[in-house]
PDB file of C-alpha atoms and ligand atoms in Angstrom:
ATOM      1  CA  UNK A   1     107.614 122.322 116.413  1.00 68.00           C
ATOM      2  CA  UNK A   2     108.097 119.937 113.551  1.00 69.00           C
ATOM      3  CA  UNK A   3     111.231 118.528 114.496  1.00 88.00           C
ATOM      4  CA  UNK A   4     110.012 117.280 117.592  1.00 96.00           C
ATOM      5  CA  UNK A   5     107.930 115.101 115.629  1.00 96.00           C
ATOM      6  CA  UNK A   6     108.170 110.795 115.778  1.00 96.00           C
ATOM      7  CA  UNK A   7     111.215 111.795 118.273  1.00 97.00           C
ATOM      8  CA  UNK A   8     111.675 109.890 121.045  1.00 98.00           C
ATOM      9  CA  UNK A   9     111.457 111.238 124.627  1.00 98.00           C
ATOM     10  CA  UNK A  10     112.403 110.242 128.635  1.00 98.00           C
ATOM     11  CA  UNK A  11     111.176 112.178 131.046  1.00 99.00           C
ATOM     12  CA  UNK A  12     112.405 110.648 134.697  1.00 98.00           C
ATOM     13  CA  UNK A  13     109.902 111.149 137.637  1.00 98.00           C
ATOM     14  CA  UNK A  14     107.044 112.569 134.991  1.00 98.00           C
ATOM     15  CA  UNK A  15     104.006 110.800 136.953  1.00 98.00           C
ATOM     16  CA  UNK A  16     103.197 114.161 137.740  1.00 97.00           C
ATOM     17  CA  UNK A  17     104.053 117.824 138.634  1.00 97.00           C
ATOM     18  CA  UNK A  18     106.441 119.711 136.177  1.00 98.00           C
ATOM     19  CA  UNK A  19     107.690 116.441 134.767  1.00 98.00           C
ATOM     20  CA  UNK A  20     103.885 115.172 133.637  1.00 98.00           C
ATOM     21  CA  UNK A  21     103.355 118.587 132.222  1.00 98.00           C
ATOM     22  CA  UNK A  22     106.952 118.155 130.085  1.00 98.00           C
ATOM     23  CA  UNK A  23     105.367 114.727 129.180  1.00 98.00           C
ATOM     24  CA  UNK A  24     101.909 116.736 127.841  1.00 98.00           C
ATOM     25  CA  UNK A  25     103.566 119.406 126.128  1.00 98.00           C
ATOM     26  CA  UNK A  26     105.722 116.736 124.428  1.00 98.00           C
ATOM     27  CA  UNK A  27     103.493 114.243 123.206  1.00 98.00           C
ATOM     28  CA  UNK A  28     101.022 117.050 121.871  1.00 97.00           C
ATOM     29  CA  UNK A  29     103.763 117.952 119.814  1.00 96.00           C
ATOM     30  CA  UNK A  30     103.702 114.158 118.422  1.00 96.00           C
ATOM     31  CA  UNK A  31     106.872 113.278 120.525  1.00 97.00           C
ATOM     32  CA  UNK A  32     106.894 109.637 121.588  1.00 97.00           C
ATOM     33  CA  UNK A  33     106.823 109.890 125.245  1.00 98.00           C
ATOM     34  CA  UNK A  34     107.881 107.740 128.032  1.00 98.00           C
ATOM     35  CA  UNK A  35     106.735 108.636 131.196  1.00 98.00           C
ATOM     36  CA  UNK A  36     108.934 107.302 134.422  1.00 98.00           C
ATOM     37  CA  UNK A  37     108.339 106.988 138.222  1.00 98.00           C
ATOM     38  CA  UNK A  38     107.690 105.126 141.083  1.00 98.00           C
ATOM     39  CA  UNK A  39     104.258 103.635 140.709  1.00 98.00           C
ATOM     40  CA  UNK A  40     103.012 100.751 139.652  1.00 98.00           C
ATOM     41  CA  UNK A  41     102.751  99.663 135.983  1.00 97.00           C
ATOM     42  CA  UNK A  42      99.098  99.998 136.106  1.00 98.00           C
ATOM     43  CA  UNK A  43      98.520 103.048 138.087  1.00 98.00           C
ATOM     44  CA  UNK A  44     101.337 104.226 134.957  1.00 98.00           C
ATOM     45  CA  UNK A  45      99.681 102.973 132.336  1.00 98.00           C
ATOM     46  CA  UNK A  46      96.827 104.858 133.900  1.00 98.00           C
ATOM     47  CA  UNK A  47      98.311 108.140 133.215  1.00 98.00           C
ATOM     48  CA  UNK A  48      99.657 107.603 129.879  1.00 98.00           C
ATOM     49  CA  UNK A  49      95.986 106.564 128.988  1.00 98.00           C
ATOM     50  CA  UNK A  50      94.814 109.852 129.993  1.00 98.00           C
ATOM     51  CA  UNK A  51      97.869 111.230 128.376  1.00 98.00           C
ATOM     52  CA  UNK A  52      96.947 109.745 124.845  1.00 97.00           C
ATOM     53  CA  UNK A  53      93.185 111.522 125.483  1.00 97.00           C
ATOM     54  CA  UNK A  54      94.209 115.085 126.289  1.00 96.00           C
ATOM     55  CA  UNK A  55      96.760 115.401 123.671  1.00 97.00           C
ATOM     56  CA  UNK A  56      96.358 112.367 120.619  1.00 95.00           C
ATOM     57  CA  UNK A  57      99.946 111.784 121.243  1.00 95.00           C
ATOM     58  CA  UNK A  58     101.433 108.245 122.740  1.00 92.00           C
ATOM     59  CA  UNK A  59     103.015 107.324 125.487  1.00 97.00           C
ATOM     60  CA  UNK A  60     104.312 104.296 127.251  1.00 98.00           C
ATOM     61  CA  UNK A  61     105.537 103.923 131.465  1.00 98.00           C
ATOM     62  CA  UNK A  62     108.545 102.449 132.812  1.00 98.00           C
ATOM     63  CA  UNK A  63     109.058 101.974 136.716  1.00 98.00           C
ATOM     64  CA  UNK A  64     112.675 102.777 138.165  1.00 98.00           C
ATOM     65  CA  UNK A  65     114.064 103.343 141.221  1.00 98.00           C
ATOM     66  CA  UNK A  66     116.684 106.158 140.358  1.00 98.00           C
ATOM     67  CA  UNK A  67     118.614 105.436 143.693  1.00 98.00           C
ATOM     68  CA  UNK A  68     119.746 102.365 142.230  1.00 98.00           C
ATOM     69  CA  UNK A  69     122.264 102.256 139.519  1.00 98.00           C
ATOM     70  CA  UNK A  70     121.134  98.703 137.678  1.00 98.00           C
ATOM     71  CA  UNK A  71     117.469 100.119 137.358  1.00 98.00           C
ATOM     72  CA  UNK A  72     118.625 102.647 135.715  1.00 98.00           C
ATOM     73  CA  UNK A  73     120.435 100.493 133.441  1.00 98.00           C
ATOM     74  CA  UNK A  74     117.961  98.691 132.761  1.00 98.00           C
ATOM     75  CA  UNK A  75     115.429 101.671 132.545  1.00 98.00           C
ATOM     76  CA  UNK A  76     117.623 103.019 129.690  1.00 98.00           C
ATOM     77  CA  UNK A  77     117.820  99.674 127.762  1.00 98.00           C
ATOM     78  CA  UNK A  78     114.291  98.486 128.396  1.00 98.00           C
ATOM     79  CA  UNK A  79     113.278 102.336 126.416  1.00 98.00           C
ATOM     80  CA  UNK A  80     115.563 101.906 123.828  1.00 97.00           C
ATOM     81  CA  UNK A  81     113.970  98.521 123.175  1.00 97.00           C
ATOM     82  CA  UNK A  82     110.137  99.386 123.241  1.00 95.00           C
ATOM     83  CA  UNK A  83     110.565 102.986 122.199  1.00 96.00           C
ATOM     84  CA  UNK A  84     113.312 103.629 120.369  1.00 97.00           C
ATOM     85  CA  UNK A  85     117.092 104.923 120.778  1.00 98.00           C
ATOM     86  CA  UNK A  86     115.821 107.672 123.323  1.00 98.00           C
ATOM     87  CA  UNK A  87     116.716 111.190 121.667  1.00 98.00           C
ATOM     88  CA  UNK A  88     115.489 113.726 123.831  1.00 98.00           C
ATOM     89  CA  UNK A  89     116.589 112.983 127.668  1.00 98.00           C
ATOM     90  CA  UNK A  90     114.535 115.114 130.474  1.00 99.00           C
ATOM     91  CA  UNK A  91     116.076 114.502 133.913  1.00 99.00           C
ATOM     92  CA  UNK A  92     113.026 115.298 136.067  1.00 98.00           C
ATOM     93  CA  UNK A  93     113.070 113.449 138.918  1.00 98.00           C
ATOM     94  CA  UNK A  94     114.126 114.712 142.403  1.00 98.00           C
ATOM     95  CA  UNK A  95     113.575 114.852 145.958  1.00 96.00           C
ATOM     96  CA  UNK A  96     113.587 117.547 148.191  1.00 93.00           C
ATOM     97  CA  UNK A  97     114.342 117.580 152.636  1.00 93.00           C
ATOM     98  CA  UNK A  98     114.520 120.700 154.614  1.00 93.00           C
ATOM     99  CA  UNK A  99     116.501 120.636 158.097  1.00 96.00           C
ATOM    100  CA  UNK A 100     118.914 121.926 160.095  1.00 98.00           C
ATOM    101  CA  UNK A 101     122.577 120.081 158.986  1.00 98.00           C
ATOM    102  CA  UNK A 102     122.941 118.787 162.720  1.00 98.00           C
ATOM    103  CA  UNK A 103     119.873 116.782 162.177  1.00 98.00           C
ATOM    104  CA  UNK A 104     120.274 116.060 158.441  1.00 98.00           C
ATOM    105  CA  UNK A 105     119.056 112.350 158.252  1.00 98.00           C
ATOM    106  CA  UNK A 106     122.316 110.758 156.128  1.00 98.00           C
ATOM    107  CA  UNK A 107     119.908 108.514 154.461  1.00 98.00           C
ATOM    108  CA  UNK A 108     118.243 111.582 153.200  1.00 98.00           C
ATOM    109  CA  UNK A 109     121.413 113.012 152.039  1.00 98.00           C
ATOM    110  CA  UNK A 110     122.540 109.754 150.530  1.00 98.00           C
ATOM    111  CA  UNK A 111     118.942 109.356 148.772  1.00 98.00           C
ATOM    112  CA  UNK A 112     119.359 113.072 147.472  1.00 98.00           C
ATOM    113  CA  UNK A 113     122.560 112.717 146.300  1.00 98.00           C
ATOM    114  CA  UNK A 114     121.338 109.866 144.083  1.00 98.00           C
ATOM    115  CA  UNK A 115     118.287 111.026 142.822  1.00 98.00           C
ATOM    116  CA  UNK A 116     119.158 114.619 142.302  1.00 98.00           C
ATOM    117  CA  UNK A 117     122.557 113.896 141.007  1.00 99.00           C
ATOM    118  CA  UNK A 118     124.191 111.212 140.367  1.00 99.00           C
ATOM    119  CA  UNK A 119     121.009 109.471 138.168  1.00 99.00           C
ATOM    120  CA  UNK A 120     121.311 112.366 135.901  1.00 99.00           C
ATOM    121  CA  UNK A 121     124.860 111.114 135.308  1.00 99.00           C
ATOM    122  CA  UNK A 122     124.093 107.586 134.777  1.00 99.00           C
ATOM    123  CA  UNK A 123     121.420 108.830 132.401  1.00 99.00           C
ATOM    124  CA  UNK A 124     123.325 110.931 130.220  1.00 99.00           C
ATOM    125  CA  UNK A 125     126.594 108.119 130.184  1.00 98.00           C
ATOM    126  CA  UNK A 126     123.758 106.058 128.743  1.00 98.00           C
ATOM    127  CA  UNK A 127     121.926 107.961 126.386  1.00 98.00           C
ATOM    128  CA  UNK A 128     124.769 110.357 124.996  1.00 98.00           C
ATOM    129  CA  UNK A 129     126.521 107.285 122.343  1.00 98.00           C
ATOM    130  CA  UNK A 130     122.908 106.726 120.927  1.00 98.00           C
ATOM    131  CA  UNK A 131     122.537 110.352 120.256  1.00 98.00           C
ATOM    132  CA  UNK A 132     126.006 110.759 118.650  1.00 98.00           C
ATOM    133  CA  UNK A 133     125.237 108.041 116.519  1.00 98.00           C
ATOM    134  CA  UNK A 134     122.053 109.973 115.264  1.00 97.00           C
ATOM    135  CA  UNK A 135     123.939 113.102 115.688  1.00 97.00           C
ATOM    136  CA  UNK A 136     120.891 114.645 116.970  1.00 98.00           C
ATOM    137  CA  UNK A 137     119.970 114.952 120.983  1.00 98.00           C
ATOM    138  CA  UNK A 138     118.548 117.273 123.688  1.00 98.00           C
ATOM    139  CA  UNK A 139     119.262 116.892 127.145  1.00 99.00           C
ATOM    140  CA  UNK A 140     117.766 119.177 129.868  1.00 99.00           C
ATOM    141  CA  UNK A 141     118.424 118.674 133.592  1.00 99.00           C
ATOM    142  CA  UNK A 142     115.858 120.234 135.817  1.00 98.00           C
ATOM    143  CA  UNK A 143     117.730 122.105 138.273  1.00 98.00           C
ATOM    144  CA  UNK A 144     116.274 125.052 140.350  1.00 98.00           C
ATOM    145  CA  UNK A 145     117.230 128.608 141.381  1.00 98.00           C
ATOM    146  CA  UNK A 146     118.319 126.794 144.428  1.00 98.00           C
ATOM    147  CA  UNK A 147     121.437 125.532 142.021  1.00 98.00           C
ATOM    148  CA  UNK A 148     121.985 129.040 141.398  1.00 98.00           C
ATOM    149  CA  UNK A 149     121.732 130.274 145.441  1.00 97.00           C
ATOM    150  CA  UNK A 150     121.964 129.332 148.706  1.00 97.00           C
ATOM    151  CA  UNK A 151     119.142 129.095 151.417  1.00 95.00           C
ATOM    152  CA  UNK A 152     119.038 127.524 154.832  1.00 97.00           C
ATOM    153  CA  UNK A 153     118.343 124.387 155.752  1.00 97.00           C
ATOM    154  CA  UNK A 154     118.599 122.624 152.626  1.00 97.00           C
ATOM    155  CA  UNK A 155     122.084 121.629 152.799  1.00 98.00           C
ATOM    156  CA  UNK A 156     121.420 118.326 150.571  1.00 98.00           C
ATOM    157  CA  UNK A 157     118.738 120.147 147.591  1.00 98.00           C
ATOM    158  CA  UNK A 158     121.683 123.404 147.032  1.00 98.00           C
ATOM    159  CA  UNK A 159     124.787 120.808 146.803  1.00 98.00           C
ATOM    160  CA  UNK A 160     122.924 118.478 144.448  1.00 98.00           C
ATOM    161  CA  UNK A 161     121.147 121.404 142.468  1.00 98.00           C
ATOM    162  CA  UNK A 162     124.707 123.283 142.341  1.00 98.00           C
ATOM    163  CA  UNK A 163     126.572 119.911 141.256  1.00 99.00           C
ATOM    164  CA  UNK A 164     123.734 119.322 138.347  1.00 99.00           C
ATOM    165  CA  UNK A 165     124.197 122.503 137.122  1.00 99.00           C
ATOM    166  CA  UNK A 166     127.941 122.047 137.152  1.00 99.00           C
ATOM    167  CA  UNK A 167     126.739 118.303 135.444  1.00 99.00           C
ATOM    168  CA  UNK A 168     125.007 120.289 132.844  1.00 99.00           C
ATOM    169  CA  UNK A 169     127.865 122.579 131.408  1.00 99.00           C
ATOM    170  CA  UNK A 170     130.421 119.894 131.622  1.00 99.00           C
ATOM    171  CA  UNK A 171     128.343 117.818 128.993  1.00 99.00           C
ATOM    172  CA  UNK A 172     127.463 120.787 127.068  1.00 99.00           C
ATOM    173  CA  UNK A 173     130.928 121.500 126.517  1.00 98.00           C
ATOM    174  CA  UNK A 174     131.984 118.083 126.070  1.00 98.00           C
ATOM    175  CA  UNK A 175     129.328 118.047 122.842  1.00 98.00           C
ATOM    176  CA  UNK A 176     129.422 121.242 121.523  1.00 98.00           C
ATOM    177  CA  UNK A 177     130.489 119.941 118.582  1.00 98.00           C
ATOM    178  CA  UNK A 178     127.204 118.071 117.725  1.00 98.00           C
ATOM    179  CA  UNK A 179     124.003 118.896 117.553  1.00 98.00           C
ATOM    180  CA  UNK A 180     123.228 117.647 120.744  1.00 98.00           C
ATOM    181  CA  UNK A 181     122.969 119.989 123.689  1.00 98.00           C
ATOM    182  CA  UNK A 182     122.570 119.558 127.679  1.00 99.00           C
ATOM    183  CA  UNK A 183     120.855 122.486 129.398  1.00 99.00           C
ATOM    184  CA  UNK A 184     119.153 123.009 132.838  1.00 99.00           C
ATOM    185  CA  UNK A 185     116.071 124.743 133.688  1.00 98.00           C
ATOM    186  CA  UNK A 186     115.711 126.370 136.991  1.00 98.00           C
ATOM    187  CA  UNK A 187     112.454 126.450 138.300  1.00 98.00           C
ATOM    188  CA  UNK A 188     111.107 129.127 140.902  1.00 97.00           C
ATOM    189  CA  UNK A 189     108.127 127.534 143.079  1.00 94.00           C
ATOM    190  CA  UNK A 190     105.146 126.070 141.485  1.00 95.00           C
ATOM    191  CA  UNK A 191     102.566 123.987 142.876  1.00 90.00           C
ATOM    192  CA  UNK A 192     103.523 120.376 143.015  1.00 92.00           C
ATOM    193  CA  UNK A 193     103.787 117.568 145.177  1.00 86.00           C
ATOM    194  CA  UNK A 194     106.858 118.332 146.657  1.00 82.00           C
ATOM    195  CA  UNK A 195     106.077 122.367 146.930  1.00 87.00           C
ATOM    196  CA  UNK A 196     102.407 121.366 148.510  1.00 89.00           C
ATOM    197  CA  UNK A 197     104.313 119.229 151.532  1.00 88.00           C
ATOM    198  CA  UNK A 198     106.588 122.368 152.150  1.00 84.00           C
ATOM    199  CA  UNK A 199     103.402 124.607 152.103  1.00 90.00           C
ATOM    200  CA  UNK A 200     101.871 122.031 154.246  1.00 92.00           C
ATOM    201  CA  UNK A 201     104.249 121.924 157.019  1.00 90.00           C
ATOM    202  CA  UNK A 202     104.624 126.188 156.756  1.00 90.00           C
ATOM    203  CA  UNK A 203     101.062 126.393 157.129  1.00 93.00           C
ATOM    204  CA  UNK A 204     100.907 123.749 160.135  1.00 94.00           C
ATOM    205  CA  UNK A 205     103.801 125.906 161.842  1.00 92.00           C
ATOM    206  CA  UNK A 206     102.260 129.443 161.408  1.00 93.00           C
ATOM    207  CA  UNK A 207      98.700 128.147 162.067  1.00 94.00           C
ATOM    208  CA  UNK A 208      97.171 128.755 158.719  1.00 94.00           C
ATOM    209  CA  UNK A 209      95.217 127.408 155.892  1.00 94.00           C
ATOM    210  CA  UNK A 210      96.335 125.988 153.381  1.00 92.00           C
ATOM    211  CA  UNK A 211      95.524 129.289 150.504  1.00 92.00           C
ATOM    212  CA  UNK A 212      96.763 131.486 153.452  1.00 93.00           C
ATOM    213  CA  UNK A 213     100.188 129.912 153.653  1.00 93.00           C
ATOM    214  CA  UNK A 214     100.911 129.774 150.195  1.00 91.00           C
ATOM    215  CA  UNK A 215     100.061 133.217 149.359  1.00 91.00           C
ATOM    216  CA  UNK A 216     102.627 134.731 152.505  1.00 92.00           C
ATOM    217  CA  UNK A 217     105.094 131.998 151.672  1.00 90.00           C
ATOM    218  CA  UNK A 218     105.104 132.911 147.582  1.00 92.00           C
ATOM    219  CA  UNK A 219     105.098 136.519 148.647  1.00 91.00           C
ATOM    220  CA  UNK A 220     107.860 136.028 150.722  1.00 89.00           C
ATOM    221  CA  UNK A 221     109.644 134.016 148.331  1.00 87.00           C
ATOM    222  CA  UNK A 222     108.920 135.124 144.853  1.00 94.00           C
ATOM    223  CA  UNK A 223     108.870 139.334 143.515  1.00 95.00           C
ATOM    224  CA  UNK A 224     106.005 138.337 141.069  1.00 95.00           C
ATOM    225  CA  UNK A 225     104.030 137.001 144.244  1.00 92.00           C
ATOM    226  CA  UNK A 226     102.735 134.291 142.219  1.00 93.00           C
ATOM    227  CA  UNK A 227     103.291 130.612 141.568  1.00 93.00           C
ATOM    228  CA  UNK A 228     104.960 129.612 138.192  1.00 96.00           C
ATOM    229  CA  UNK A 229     103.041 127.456 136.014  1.00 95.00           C
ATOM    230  CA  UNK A 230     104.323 124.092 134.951  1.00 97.00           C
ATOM    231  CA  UNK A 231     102.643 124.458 131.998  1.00 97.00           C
ATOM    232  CA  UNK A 232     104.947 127.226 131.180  1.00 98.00           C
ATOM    233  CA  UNK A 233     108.047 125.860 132.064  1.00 98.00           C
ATOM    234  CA  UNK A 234     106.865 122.691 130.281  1.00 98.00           C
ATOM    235  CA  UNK A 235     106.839 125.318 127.216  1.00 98.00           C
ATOM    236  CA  UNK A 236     110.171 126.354 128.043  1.00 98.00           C
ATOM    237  CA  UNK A 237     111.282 122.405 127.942  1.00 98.00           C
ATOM    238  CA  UNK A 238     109.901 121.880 124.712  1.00 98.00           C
ATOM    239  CA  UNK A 239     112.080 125.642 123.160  1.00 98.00           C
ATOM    240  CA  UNK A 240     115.008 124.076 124.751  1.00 98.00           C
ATOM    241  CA  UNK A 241     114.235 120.549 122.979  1.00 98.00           C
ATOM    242  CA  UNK A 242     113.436 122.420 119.222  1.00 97.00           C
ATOM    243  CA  UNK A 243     116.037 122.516 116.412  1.00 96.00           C
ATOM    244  CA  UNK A 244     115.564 126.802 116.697  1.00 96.00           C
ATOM    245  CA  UNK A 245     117.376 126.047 120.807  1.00 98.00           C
ATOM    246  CA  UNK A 246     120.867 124.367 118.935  1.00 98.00           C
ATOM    247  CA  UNK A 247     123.027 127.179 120.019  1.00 98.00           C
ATOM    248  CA  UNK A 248     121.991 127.463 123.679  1.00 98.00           C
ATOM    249  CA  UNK A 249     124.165 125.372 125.746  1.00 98.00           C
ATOM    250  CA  UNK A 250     125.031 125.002 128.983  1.00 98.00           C
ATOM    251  CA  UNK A 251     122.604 127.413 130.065  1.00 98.00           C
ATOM    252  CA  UNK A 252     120.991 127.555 134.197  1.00 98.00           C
ATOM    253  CA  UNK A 253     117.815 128.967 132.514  1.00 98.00           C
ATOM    254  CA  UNK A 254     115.302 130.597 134.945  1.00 98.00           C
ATOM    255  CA  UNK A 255     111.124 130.988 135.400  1.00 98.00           C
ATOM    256  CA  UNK A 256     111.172 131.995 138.765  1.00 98.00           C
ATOM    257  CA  UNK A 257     108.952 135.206 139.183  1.00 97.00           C
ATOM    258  CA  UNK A 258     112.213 137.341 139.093  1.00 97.00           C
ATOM    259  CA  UNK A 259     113.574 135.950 142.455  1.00 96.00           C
ATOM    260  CA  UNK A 260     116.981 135.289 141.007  1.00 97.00           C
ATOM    261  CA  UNK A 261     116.940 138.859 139.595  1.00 97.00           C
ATOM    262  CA  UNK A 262     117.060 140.172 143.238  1.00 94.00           C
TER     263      UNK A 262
HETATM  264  P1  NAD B   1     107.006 115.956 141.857  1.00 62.29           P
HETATM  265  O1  NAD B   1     106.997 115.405 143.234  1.00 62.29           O
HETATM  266  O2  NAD B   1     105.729 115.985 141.100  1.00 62.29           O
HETATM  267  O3  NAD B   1     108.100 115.228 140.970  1.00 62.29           O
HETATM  268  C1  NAD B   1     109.199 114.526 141.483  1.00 62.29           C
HETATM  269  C2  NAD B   1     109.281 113.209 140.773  1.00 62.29           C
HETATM  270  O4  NAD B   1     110.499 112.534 141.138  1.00 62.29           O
HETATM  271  C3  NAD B   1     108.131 112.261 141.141  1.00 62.29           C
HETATM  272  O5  NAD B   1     107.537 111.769 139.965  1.00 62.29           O
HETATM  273  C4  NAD B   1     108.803 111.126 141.888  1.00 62.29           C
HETATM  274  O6  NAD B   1     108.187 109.875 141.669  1.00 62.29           O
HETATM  275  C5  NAD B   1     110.195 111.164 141.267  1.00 62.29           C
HETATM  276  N1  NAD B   1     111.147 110.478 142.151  1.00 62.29           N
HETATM  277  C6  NAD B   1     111.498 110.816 143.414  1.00 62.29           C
HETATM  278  N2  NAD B   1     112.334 109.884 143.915  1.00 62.29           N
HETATM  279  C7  NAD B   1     112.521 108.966 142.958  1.00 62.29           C
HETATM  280  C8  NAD B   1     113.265 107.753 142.872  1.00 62.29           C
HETATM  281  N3  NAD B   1     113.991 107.284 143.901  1.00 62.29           N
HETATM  282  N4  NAD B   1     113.219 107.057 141.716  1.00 62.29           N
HETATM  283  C9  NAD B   1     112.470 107.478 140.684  1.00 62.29           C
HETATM  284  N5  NAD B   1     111.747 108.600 140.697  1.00 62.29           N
HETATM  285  C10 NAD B   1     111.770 109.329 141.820  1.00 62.29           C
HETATM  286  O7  NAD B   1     107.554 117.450 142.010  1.00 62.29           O
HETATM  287  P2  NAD B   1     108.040 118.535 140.923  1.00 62.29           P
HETATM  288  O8  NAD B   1     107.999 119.827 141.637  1.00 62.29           O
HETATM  289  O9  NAD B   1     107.311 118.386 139.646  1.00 62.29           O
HETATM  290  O10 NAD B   1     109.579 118.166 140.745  1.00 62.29           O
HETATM  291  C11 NAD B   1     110.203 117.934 139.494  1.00 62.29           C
HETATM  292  C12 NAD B   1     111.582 118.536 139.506  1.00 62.29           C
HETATM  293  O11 NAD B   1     111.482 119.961 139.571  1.00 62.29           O
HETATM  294  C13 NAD B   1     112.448 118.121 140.700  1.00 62.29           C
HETATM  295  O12 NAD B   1     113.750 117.837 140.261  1.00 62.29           O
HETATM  296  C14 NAD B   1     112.442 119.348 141.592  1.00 62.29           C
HETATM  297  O13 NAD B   1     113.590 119.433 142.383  1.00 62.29           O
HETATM  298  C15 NAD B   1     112.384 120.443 140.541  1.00 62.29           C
HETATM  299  N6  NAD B   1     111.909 121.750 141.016  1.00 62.29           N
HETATM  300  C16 NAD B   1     110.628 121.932 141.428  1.00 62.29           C
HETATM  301  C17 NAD B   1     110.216 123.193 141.844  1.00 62.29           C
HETATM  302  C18 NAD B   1     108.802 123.459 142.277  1.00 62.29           C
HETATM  303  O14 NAD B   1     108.541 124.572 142.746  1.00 62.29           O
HETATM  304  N7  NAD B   1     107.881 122.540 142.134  1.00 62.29           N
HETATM  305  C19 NAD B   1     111.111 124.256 141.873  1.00 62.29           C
HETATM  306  C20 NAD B   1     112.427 124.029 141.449  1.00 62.29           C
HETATM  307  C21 NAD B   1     112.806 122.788 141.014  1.00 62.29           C
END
């Protein structure tokens, strides 16, 4: 995809899972990539080494807490000065806690709400007026079927998941005038970190391995009774990023095995 060339990318939370896969697909495209998280700037500048191996392309780290407003801030500005004027915004990053309501830890709802939703916001306030002034700029949110449906005991991942999606086709609407669009992508279960700790504590409750509990849990779960790939939805990213994606907007677009088809 040509014009995804010298472009320059954010993907929040992208030290690994579906976000580091975004970050691959990306930069082997010859997208300048900045990879974002939690750890430290070496153990960062570790993966963007390894990055820069497997696909020739470059790629530079920047640590943020997302719960806090001013790191974002400063996330956005400290990009636009190393980087570039970001053009291509991927909110990633997100956290995930499963209990019953009654014993909901607020902190965990608090840290969810930020995270999950309202960092996409500050984000997109910040990124949108460089993108008008290039009149060029993709933004996808990644959302998950569980914006598009409810299940129990995750009272804090469906509100925030529901409000980004919400987040999503307010912004597309808002610049549907430009070529810039805002999209989400909603995931079906693939194996990351955060899917491996649910598939941990399913397989310490039921008593089984680990291969044991993931294959009953994705049958359960998913018609297809298989795991999506990241690299695939990292494919889907990069369609939604292209000049060829210009008229989809405001789209919830799912790779979930056909569960939302149910
Ligand atoms: P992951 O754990 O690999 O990625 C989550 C990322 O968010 C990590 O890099 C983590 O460092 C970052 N993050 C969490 N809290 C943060 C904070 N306070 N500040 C900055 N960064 C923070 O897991 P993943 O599955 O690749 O998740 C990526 C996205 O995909 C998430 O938004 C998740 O909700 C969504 N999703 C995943 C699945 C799945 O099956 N894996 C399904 C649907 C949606």
């Amino acid at each position: 995809m040509k014009n995804l060339h010298g472009k320059v990318a954010l993907i929040t939370g992208s030290t690994s899972g579906i976000g580091l896969a975004v970050a691959h697909k990306l930069a082997s495209q010859g997208t300048r990539v900045v990879i974002h998280g939690l750890l430290a700037q070496k153990d960062g500048e570790l993966i963007c080494r390894e990055l820069a191996e497997h696909t020739g392309g470059t790629a530079s780290y920047h640590r943020a807490d997302l719960r806090n407003p001013e790191e974002i801030s400063a996330l956005i500005g400290g990009v636009s000065e190393d980087a570039g004027e970001i053009d291509i915004l991927i909110n990633n990053a997100g956290v995930q806690h499963v209990s019953p309501i009654q014993d909901f830890a607020v902190e965990c709802w608090n840290d969810m709400l930020a995270v999950n939703l309202s960092a996409p916001f500050h984000t997109i306030r910040l990124c949108v007026p460089a993108m008008k002034k290039k009149g060029w700029g993709r933004i996808v949110n990644v959302a998950s079927i569980s914006g598009l449906r409810g299940r129990a005991e995750k009272p804090g991942y469906n509100a925030t998941k529901h409000g980004l999606i919400g987040l999503t086709k307010s912004v597309a609407l808002e610049l549907a005038g430009y070529d810039i669009t805002c999209n989400a992508l909603c995931p079906g279960w693939a194996l990351t970190p955060i899917v491996q700790k649910q598939i941990e504590s399913f397989s310490k409750k039921n008593g089984m391995d680990f291969p044991t509990a993931t294959r009953e849990l994705v049958s359960l779960r998913q018609p297809s009774g298989r795991l999506v790939k990241v690299e695939h939805l990292a494919s889907l990213v990069m369609f939604l990023c292209s000049d060829e994606a210009a008229e989809v907007r405001g789209a919830a677009w799912t790779m979930d095995g056909g569960t939302t088809a149910q």
